[in-house]
mmCIF file of C-alpha atoms and ligand atoms in Angstrom:
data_model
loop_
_atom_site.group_PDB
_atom_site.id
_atom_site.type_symbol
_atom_site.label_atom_id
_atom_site.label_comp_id
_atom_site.label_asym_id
_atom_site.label_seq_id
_atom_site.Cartn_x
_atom_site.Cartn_y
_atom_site.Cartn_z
ATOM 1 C CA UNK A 1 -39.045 -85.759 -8.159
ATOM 2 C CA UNK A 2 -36.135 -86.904 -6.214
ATOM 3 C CA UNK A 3 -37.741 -88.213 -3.788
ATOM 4 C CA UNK A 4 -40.159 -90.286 -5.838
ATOM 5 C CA UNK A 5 -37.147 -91.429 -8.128
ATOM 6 C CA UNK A 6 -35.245 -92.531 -4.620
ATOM 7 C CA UNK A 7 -38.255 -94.710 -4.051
ATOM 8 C CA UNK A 8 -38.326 -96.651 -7.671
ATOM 9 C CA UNK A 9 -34.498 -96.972 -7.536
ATOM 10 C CA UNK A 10 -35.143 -98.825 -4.722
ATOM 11 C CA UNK A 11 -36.101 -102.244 -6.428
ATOM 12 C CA UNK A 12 -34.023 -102.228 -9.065
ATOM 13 C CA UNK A 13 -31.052 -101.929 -6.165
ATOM 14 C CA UNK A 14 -32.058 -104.879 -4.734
ATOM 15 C CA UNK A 15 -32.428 -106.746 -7.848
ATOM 16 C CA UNK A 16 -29.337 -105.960 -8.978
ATOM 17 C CA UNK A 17 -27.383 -107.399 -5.911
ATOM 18 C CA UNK A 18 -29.198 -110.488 -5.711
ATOM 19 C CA UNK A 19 -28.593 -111.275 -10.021
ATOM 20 C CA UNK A 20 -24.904 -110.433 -9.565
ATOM 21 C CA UNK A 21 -23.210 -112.500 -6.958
ATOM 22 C CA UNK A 22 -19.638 -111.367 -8.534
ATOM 23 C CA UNK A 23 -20.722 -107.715 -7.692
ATOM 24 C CA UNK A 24 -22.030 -108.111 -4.373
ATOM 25 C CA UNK A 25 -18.684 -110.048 -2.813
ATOM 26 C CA UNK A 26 -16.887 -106.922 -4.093
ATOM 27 C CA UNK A 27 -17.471 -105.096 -1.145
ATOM 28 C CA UNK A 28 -16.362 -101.582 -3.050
ATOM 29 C CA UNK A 29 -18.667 -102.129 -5.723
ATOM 30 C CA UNK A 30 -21.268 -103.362 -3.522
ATOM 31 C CA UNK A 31 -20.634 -99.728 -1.899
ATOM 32 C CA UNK A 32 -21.275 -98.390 -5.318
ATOM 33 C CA UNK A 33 -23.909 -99.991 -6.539
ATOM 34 C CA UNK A 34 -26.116 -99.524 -2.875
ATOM 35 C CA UNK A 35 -25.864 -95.678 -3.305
ATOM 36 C CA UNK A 36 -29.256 -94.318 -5.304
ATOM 37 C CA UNK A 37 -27.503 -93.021 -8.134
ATOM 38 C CA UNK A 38 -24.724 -95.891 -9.136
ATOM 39 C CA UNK A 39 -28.077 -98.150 -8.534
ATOM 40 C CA UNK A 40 -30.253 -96.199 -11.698
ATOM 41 C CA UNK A 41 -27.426 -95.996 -13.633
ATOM 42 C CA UNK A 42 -26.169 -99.586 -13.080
ATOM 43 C CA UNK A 43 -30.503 -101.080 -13.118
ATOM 44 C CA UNK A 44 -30.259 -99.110 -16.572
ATOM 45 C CA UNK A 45 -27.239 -99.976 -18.360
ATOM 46 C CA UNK A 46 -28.406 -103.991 -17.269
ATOM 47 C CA UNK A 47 -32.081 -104.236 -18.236
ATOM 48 C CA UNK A 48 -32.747 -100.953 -19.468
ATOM 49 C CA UNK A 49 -30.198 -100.422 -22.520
ATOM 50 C CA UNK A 50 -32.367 -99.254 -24.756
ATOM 51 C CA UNK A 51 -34.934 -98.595 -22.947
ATOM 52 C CA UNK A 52 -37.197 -95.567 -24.592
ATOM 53 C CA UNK A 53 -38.491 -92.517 -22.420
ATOM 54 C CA UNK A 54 -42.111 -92.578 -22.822
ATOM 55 C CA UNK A 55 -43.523 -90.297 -25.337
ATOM 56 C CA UNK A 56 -46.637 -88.374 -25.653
ATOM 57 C CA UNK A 57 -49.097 -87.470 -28.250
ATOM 58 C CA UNK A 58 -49.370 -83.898 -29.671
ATOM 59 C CA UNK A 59 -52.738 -83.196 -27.427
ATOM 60 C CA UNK A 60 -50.108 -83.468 -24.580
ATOM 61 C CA UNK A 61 -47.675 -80.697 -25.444
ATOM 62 C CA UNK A 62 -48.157 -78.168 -22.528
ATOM 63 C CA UNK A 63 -49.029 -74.636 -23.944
ATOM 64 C CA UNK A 64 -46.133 -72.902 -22.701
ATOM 65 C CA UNK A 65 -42.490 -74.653 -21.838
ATOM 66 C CA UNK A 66 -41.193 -72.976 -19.387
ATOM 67 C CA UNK A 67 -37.713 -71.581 -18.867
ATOM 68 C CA UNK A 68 -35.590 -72.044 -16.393
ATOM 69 C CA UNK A 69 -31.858 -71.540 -15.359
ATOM 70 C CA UNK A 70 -29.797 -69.046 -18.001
ATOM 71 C CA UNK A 71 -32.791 -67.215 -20.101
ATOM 72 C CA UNK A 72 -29.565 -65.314 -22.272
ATOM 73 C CA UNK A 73 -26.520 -65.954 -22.241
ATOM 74 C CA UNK A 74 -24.444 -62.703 -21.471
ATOM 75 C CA UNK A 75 -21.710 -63.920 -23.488
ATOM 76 C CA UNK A 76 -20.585 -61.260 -25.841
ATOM 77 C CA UNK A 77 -19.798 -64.341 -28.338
ATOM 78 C CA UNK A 78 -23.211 -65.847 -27.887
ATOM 79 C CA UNK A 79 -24.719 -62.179 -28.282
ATOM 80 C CA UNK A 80 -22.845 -61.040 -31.361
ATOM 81 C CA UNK A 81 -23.910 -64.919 -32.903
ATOM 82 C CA UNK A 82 -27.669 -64.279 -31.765
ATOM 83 C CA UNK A 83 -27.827 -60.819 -33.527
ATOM 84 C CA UNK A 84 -26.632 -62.584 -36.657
ATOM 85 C CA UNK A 85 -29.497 -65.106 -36.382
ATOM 86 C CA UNK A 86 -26.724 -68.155 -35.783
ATOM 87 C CA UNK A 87 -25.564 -67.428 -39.491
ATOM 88 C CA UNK A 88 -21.962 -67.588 -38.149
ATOM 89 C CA UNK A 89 -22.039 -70.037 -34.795
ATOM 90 C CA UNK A 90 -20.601 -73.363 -35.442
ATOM 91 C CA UNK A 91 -21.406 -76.562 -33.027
ATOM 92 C CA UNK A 92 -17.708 -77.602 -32.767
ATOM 93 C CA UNK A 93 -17.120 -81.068 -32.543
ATOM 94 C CA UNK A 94 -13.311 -82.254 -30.731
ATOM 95 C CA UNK A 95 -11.526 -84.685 -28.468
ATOM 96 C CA UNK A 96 -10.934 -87.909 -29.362
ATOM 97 C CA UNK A 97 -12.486 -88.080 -32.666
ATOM 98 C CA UNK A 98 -10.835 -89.088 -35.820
ATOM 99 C CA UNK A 99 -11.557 -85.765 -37.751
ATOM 100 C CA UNK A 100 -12.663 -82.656 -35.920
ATOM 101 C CA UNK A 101 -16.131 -80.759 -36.522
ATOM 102 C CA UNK A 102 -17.696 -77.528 -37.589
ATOM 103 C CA UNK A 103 -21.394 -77.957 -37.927
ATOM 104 C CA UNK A 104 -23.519 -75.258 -38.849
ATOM 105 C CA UNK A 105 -27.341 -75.360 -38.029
ATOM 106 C CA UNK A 106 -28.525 -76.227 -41.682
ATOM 107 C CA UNK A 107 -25.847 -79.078 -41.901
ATOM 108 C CA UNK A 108 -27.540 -80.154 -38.496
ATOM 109 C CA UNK A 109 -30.449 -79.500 -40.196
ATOM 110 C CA UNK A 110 -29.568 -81.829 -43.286
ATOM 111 C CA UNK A 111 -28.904 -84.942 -41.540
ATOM 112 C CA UNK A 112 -31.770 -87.581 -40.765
ATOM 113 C CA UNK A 113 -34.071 -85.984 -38.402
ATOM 114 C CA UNK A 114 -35.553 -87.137 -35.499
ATOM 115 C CA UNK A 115 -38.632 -85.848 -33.401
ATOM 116 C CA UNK A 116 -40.021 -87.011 -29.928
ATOM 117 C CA UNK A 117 -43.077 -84.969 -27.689
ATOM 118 C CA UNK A 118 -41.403 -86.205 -24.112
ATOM 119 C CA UNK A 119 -41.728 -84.772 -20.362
ATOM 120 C CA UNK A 120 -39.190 -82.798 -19.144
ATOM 121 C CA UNK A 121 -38.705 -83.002 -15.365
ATOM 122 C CA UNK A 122 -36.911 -80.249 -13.039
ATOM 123 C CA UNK A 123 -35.744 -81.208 -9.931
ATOM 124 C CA UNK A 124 -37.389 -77.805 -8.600
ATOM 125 C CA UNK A 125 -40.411 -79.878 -9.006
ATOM 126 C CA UNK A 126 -42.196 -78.725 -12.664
ATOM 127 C CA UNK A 127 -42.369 -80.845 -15.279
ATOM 128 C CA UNK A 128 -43.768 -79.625 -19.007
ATOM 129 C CA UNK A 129 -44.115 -81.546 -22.251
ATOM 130 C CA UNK A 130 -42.754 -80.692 -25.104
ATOM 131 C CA UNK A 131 -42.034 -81.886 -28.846
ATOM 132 C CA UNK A 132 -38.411 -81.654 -29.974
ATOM 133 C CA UNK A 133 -36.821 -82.069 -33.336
ATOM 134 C CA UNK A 134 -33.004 -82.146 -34.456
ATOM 135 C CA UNK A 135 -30.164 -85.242 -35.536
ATOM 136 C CA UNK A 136 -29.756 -87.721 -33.592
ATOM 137 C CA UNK A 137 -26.570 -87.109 -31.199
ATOM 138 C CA UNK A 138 -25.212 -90.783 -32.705
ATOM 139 C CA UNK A 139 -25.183 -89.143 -36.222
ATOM 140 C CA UNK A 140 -23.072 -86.527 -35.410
ATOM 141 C CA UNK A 141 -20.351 -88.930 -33.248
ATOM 142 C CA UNK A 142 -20.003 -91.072 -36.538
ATOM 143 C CA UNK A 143 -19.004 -88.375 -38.410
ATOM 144 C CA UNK A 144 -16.825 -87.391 -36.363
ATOM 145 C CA UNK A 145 -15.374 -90.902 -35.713
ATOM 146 C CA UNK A 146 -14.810 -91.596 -31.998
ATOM 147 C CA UNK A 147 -10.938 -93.006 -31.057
ATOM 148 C CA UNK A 148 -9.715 -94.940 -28.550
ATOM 149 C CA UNK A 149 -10.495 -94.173 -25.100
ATOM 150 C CA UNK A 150 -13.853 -92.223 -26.149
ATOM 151 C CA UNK A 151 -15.807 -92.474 -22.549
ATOM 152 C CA UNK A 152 -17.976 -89.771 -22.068
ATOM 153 C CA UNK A 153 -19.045 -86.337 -24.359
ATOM 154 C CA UNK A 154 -19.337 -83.476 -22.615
ATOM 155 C CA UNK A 155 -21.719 -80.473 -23.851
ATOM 156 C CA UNK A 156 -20.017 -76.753 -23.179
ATOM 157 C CA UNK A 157 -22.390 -74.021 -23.455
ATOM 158 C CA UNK A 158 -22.091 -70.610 -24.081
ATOM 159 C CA UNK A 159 -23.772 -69.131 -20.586
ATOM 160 C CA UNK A 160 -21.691 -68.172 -17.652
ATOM 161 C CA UNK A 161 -23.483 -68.349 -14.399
ATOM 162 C CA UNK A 162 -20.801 -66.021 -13.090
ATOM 163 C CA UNK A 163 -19.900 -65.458 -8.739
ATOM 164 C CA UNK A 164 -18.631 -69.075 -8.296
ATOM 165 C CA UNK A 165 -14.491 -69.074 -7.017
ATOM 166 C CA UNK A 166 -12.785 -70.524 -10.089
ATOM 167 C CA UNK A 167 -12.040 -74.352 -10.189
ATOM 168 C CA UNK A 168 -9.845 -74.254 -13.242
ATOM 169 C CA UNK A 169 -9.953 -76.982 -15.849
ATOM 170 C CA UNK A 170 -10.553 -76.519 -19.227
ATOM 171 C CA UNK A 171 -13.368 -73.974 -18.910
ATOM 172 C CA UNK A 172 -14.339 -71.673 -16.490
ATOM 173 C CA UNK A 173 -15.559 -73.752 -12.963
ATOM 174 C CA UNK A 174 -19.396 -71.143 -13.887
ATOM 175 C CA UNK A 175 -19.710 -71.850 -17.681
ATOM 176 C CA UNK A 176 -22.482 -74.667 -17.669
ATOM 177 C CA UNK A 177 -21.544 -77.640 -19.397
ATOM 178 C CA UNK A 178 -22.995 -81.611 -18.846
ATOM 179 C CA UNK A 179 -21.991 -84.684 -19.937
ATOM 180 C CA UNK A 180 -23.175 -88.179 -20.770
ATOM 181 C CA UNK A 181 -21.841 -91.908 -21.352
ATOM 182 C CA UNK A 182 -21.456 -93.598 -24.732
ATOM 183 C CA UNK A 183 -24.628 -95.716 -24.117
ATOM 184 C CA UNK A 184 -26.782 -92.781 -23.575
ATOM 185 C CA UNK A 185 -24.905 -90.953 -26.378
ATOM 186 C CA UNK A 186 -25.800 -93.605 -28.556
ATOM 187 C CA UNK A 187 -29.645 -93.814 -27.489
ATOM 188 C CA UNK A 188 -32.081 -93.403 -30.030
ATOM 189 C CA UNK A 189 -33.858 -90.460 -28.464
ATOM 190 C CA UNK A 190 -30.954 -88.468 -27.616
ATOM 191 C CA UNK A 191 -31.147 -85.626 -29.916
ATOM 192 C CA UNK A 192 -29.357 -82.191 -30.874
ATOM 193 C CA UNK A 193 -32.539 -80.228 -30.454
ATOM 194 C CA UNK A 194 -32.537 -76.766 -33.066
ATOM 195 C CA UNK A 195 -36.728 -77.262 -32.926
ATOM 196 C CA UNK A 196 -39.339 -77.169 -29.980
ATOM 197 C CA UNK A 197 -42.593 -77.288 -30.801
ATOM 198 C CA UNK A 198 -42.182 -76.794 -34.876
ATOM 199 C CA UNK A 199 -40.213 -73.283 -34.343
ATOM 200 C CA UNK A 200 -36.537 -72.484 -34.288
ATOM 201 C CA UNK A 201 -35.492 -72.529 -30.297
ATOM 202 C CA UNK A 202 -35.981 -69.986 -28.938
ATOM 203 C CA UNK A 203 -33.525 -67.545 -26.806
ATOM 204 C CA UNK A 204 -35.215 -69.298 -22.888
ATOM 205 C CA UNK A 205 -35.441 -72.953 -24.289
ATOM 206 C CA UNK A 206 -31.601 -72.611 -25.333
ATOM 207 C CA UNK A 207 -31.158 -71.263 -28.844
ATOM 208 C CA UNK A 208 -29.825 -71.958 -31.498
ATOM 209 C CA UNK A 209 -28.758 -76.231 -29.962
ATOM 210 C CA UNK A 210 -29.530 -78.164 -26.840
ATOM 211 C CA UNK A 211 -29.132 -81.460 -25.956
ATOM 212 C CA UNK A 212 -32.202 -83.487 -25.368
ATOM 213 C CA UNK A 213 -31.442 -87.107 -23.499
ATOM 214 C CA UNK A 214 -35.021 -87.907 -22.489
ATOM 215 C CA UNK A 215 -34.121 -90.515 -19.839
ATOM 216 C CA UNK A 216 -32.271 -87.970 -17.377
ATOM 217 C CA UNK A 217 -33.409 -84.702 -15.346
ATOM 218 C CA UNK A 218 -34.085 -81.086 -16.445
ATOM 219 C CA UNK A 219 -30.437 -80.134 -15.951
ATOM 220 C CA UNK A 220 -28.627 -82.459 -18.177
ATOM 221 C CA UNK A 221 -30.649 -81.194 -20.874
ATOM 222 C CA UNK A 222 -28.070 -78.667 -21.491
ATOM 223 C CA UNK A 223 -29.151 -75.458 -23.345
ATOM 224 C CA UNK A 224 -26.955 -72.807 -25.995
ATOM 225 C CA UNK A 225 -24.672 -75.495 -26.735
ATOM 226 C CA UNK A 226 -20.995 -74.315 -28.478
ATOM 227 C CA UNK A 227 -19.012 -77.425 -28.240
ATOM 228 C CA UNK A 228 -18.647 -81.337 -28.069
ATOM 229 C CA UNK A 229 -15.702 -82.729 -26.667
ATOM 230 C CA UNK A 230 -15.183 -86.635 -26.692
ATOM 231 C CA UNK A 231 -13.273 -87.560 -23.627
ATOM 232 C CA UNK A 232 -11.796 -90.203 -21.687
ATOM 233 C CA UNK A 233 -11.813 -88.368 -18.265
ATOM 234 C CA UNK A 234 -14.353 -85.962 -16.716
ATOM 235 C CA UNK A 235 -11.284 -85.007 -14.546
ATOM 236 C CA UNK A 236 -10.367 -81.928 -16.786
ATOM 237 C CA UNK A 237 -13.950 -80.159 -17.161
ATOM 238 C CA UNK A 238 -15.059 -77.568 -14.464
ATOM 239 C CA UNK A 239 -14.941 -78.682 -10.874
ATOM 240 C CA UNK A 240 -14.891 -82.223 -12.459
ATOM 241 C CA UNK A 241 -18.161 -84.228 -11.835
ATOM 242 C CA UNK A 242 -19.334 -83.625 -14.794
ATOM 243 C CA UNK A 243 -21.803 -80.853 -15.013
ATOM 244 C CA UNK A 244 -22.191 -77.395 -13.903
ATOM 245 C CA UNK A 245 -24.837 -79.074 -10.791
ATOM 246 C CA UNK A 246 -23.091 -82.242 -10.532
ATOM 247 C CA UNK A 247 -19.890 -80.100 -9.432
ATOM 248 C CA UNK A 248 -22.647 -78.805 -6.659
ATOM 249 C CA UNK A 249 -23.715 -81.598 -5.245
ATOM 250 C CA UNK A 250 -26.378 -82.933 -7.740
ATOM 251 C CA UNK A 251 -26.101 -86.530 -9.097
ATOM 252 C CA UNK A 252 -23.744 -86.994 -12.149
ATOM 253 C CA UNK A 253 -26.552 -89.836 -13.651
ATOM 254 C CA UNK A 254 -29.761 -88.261 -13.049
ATOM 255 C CA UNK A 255 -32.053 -90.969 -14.907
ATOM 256 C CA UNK A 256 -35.769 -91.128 -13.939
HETATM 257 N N1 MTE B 1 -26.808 -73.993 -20.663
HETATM 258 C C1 MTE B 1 -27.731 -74.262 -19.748
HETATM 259 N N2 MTE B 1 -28.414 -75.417 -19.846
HETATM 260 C C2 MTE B 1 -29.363 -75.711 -18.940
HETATM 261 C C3 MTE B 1 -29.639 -74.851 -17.842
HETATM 262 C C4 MTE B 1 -28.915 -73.640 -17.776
HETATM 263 O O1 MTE B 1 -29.111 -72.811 -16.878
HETATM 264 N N3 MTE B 1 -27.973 -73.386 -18.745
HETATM 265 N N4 MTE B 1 -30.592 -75.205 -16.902
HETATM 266 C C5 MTE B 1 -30.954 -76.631 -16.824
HETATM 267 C C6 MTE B 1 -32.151 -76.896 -16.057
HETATM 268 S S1 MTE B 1 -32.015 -76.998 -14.371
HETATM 269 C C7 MTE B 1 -33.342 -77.160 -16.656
HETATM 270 S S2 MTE B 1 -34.717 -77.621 -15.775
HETATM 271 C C8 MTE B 1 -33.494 -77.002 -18.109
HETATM 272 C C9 MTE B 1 -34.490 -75.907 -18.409
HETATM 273 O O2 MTE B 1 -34.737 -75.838 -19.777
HETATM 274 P P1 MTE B 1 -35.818 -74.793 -20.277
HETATM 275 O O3 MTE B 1 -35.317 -73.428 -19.906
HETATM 276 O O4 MTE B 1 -35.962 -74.997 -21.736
HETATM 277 O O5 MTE B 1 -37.068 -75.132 -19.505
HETATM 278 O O6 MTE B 1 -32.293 -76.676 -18.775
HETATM 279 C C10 MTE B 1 -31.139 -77.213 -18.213
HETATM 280 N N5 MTE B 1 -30.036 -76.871 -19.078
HETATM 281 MO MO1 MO B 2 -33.906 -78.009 -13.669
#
């Protein structure tokens, strides 16, 4: 996968340089926008806005979608809500946002509902195909109201992948967590997924929330959500790239 994507960002790269003459006598951003992963992101936030994943028909769905990373949290929290069935977990919503969130799964469930069959790709090299179901991330934001200085959401989970040396911040530096920009907040097909396949989530694919933003990698598709937070920085957040693999060397913008 990473090697194949390296090869398609390749064009874009190029393309990029030669259409903005402004950006290539910059010679920092000209640094930037050369490396593989500033090149995706910048080739898709110019031509590729809104650009849609592709999605697949319901003959595609692959029979079983795997699991991978955290299969159960360990979290007593994320326990105790599990053996309740989610009755009492809350998808907390904070940051800067005009009013602050508590969103339980059949308010999720109430908004307008969207649902996509897309390929999910893992950077271990599977891919599987699955359909997903749940409001659309952009519905949740504008109820919340984003404020001044909104840059980036971040997704906190509840799973701890535990033996890593503490980086402080505002979480543990081994609780997973991801986050995205505004435009790909905003995307149509990025979803909060409660659904795969027709049935509830289940305790593998991330239960009871995950995010689903079809036009990145396996790992930003991050599972047992338990918070939002609206942000300006990604400074404060674990080891402060971003994610729980983008703080281990994995690229912050993994688009495909
Ligand atoms: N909270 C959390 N989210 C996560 C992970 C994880 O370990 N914990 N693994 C990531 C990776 S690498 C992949 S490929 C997908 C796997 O999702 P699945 O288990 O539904 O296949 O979830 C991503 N999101
Ligand atoms: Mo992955």
């Amino acid at each position: 996968m990473l090697h194949r994507r390296h090869l398609l960002t390749a064009a874009p790269a190029s393309l990029v340089l030669t259409g903005c003459d402004a950006l290539t006598r910059n010679p920092t951003a000209k640094a930037i926008v050369e490396s593989g992963e500033q090149a995706t992101y910048r080739w898709q936030r110019l031509v590729g806005r809104d650009g849609l994943a592709r999605e697949f028909a319901a003959s595609d769905i692959s029979p079983v979608f795997k699991v991978n990373g955290t299969h159960e949290p360990t979290n007593p929290e994320w326990q105790a809500l599990s053996t309740g069935g989610f009755a009492d977990w809350r998808l907390k919503v904070t940051g800067l946002v005009g009013r602050e969130l508590a969103l339980t799964l059949p308010q999720l469930r109430a908004l307008p509902q969207r649902t996509q069959i897309t390929r999910h790709d893992c950077v271990e090299g599977w891919s599987a195909i699955g359909q997903w179901t749940g409001p659309q991330l952009a519905h949740v934001l504008k109820a919340a109201g984003l404020r001044d200085g909104a840059r980036y959401i971040v997704f906190l989970c509840a799973d701890d992948y535990g033996g890593e040396a503490s980086k402080g911040g505002l979480q543990s530096s081994s609780r997973y967590y991801e986050s995205i920009d505004l435009v790909d907040a905003f995307h149509p097909q990025t979803i909060l997924a409660h659904s795969l396949n027709n049935q509830p989530l289940s305790t593998g694919n991330g239960a009871p929330l995950r995010l689903r933003v079809e036009r990145q990698l396996g790992y930003k598709q991050a599972k047992y959500l338990m918070q939002i937070v609206v942000a300006d920085s990604l400074a404060p957040f674990g080891g402060g790239k971003g994610g729980y693999w983008p703080d281990r060397g994995y690229e912050w913008y993994a688009g495909t």
